[in-house]
Coordinates of C-alpha atoms and ligand atoms in Angstrom, one line a residue:
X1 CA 85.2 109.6 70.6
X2 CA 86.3 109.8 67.2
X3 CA 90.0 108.6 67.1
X4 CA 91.2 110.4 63.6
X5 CA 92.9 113.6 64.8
X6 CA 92.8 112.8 68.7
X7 CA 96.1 112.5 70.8
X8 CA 96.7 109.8 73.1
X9 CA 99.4 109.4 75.7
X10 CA 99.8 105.6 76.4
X11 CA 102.5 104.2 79.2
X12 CA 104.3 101.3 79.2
X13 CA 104.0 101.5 75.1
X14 CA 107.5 100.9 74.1
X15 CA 106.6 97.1 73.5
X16 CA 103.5 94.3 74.3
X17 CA 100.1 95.5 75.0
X18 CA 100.8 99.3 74.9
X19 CA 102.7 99.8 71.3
X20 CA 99.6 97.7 70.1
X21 CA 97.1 100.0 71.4
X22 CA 99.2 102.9 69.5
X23 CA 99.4 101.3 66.3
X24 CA 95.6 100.8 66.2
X25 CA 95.1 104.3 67.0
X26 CA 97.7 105.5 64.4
X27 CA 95.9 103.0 62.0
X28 CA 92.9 105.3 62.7
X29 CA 94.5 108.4 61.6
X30 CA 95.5 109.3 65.6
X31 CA 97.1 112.7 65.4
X32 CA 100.1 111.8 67.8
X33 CA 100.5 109.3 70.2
X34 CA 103.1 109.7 73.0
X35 CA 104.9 106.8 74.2
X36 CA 105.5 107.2 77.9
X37 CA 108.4 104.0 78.5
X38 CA 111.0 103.9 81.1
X39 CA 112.8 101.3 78.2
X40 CA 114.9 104.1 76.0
X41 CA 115.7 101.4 74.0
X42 CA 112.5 99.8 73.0
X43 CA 111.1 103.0 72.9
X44 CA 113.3 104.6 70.5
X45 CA 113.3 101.7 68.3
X46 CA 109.3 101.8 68.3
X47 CA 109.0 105.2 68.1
X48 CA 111.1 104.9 64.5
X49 CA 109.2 102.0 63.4
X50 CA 105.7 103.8 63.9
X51 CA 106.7 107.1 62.4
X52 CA 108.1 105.2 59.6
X53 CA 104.7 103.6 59.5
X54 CA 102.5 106.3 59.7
X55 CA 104.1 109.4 59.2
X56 CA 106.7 111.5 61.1
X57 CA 105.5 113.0 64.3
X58 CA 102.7 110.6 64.7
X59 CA 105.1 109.1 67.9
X60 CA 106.9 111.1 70.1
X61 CA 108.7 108.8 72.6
X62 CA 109.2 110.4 76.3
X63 CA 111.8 108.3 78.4
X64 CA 110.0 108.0 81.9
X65 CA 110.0 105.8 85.2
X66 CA 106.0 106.3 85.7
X67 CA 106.9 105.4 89.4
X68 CA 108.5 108.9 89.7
X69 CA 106.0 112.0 90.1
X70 CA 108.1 114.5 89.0
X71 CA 109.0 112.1 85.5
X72 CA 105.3 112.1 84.5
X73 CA 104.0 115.3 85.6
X74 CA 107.1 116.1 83.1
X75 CA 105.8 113.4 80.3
X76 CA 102.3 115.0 80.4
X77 CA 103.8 118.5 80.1
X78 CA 105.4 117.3 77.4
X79 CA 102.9 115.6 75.4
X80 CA 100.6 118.4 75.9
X81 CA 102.9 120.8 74.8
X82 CA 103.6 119.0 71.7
X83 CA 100.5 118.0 70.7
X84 CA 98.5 121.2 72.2
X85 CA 96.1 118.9 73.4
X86 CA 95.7 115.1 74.8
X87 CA 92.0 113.4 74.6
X88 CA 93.0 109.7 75.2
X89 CA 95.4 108.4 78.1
X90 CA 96.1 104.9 79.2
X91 CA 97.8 103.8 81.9
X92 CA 99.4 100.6 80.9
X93 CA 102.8 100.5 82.3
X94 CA 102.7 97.3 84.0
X95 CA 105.1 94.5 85.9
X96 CA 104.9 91.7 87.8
X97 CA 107.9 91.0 90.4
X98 CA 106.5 89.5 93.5
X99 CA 110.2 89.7 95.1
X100 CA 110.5 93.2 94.5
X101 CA 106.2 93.6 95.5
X102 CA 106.3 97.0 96.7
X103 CA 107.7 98.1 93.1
X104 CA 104.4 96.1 91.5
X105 CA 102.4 98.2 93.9
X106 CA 104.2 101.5 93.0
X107 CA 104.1 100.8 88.5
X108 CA 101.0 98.3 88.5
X109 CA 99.0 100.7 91.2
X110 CA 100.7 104.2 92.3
X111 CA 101.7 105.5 89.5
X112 CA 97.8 104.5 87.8
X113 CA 96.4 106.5 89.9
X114 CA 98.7 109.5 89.5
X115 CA 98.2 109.0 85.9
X116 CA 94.5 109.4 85.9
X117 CA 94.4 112.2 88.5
X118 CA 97.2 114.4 85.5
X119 CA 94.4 113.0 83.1
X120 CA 91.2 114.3 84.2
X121 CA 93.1 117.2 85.0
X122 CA 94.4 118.0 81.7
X123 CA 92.1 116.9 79.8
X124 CA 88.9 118.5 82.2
X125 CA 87.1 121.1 79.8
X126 CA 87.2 123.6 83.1
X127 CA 91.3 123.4 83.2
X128 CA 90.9 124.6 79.0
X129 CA 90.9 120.5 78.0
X130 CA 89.0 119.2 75.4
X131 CA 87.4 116.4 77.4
X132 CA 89.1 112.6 77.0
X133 CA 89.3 109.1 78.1
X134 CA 91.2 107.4 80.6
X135 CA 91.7 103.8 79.9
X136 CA 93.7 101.8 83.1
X137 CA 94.8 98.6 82.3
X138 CA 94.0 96.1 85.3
X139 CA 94.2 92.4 84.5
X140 CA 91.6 89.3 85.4
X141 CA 93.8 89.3 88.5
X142 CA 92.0 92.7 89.8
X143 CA 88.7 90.3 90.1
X144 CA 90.3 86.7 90.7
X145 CA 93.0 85.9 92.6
X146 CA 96.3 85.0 91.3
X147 CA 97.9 83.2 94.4
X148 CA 101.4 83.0 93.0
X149 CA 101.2 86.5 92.6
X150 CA 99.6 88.3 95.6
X151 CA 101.0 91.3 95.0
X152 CA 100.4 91.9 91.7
X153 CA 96.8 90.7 92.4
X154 CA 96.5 93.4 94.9
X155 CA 98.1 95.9 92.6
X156 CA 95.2 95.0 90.0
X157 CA 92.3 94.9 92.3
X158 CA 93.1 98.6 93.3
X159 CA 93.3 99.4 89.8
X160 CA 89.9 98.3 89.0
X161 CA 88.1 99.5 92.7
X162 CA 90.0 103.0 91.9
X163 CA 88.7 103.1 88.6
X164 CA 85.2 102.3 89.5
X165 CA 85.2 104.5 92.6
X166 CA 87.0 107.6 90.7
X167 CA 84.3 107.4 87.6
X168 CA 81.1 107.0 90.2
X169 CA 82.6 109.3 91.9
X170 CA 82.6 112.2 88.9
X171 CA 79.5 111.0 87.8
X172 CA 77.5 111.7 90.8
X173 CA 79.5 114.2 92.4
X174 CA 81.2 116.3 90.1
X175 CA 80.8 115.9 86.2
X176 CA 83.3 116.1 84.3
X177 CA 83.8 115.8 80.6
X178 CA 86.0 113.0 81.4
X179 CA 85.3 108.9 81.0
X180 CA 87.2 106.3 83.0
X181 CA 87.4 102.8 82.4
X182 CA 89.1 99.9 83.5
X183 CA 90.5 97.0 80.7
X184 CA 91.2 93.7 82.3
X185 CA 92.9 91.3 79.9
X186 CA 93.5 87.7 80.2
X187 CA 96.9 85.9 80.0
X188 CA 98.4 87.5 76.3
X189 CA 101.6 86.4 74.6
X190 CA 103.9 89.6 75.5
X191 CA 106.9 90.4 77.4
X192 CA 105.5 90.5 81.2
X193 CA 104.0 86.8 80.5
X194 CA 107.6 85.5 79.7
X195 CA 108.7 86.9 83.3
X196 CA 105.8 85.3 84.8
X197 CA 106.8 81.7 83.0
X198 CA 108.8 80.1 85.7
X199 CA 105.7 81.0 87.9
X200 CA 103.0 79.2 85.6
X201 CA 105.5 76.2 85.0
X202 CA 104.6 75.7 88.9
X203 CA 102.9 72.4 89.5
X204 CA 100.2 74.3 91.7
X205 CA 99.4 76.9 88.7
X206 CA 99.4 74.0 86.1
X207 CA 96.8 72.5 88.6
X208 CA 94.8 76.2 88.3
X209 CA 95.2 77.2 84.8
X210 CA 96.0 74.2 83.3
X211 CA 98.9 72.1 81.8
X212 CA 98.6 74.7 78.5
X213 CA 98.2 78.1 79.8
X214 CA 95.3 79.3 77.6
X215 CA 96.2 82.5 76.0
X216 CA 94.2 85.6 74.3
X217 CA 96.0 87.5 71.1
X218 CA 97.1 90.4 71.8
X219 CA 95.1 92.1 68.7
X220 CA 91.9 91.2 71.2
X221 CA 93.1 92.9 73.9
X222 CA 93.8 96.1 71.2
X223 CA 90.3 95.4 69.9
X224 CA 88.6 95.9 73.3
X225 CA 90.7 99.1 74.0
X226 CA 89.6 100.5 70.5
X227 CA 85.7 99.8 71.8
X228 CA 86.1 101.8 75.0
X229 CA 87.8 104.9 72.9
X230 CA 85.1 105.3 70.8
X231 CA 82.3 104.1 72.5
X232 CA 81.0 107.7 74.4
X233 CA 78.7 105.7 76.7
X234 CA 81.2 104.0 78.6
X235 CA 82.1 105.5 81.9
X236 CA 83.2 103.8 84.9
X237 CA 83.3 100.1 83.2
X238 CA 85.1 97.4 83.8
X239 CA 86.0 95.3 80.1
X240 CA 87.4 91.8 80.3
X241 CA 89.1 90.0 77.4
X242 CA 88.7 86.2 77.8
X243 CA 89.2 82.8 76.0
X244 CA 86.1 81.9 77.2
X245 CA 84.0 85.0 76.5
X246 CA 86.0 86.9 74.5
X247 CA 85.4 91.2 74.8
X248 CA 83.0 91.2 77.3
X249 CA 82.0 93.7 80.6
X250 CA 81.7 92.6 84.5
X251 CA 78.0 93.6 85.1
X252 CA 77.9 95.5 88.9
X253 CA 74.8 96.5 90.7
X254 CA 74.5 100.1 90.3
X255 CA 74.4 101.3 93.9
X256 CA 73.9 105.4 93.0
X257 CA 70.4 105.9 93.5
X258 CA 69.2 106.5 89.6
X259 CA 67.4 109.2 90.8
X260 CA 70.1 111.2 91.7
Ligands
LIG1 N1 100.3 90.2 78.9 C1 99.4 89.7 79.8 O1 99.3 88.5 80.0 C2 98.6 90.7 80.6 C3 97.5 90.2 81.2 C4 96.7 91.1 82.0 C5 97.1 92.4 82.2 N2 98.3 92.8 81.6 C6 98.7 94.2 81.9 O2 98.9 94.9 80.6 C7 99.8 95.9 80.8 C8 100.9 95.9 79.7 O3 101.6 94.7 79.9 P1 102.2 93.9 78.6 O4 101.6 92.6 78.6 O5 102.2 94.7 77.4 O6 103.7 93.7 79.2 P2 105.1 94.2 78.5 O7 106.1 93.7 79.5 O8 105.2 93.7 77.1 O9 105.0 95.8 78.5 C9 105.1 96.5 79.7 C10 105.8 97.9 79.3 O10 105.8 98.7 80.5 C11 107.0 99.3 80.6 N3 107.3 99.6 82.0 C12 107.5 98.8 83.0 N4 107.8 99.4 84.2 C13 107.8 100.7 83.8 C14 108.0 101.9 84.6 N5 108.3 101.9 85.9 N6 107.9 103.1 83.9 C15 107.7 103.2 82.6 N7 107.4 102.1 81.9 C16 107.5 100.9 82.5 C17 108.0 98.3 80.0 O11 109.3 98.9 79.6 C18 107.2 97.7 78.9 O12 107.4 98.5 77.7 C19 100.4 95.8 82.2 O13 99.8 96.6 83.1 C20 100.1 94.3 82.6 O14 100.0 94.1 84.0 C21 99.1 92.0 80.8

């Protein structure tokens, strides 16, 4: 997809991993980007600092809990309205609190998988769309496990079997002008890692990961996310950014009979 003029709606973009996806899209002449944050704070204050950047209107920030239907039904509206259109949308808004697990499950899985079914909605050429992307951000803890943090390890492999399953799922069944993709980063410097500190100071994650937790910048992460925006071949994949391997993709076996 060509990115200069396209609208994205990214949650979860007020700071870390999100407001770096916007800024690379804004960098690419992005029409508007809507930040979707439950953080009024952070959002405001990015939502200045981009337009500042790049122009006024390119942000528009929407204050929303993505764990409440009726305050992202609203922030799609929204953003649609605005823009009159949306061709990119990441789920992103992401958290890990294993106290408070079934709030993981409702940010980190519910509310992805309410996010994608607005997207291919909205953005479906049938319901007067233009056709888009759907980008959900998993983590290398939706294919390894993370056993300090089953819950958010659950959360993540749902994101990336929902992915996978939704995008087979339109391909075979019922095309759509819609592609779905799943991004799972390593560890990255932002805000959720510095909740998740006291955690990998454990002895038993320093015997896992290491006594120096090995980190990927977050511009990699941004990179990869760039890749599967304009790369129109890309349905249904699952893209990992490692230390090790850097922007790669999980290979599957592709169980659809090709000949269908
Ligand atoms: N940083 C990492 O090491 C890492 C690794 C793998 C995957 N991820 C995933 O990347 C995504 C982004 O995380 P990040 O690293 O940028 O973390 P971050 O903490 O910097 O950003 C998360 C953003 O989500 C927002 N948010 C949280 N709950 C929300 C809610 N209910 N409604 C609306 N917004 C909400 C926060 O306000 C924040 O702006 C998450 O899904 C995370 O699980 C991060």
């Amino acid at each position: 997809m060509k990115i200069q003029g396209a609208v994205a709606l990214i949650t979860g973009a007020a700071e870390g991993l999100g407001k770096a996806f916007s800024e690379e899209l804004l960098k690419r002449s992005a029409r508007g980007v809507s930040i979707v944050d439950y953080n009024s704070a952070k959002g405001k204050a990015t939502e200045d600092e981009l337009n500042k950047k790049y122009g006024e209107d390119k942000v528009r920030f929407f204050q929303c809990d993505v764990t409440s239907k009726d305050q992202l039904e609203d922030a799609f509206s929204k953003t649609l309205e605005h823009y009159k259109g949306i061709d990119i949308v990441c789920n992103n808004a992401g958290i890990g609190d294993e106290i408070n697990w079934e709030r993981t499950v409702d940010v980190d899985l519910v509310a992805v998988m309410r996010g994608t079914f607005l997207a291919r909605q909205m953005m479906d050429k049938k319901n007067g769309g233009r056709g888009g992307i759907v980008i959900n951000i998993a983590s290398m803890a939706g294919m390894l496990p993370m056993p300090l943090a089953p819950a958010y390890t659950a959360a993540k492999h749902g994101v990336l079997g929902f992915t996978r399953a939704i995008a087979i799922g339109d391909r075979v069944f019922n095309p759509k002008n819609v592609r779905i993709n799943c991004l799972c980063p390593s560890f990255s410097e932002t805000a959720i890692l510095e909740g998740m500190r006291e955690l990998i100071k454990h002895p038993v994650a320093k015997a896992i990961y290491g006594s120096e937790l090995e980190t990927i910048p977050v511009s990699m992460v941004a990179e990869g996310f760039i890749q599967l925006v304009e790369d129109d071949s890309k349905h249904g994949e699952v893209m990992r950014c490692t230390p090790q391997n850097g922007i790669d993709y999980k290979k599957y076996r592709d169980w659809v009979p090709s000949k269908l």
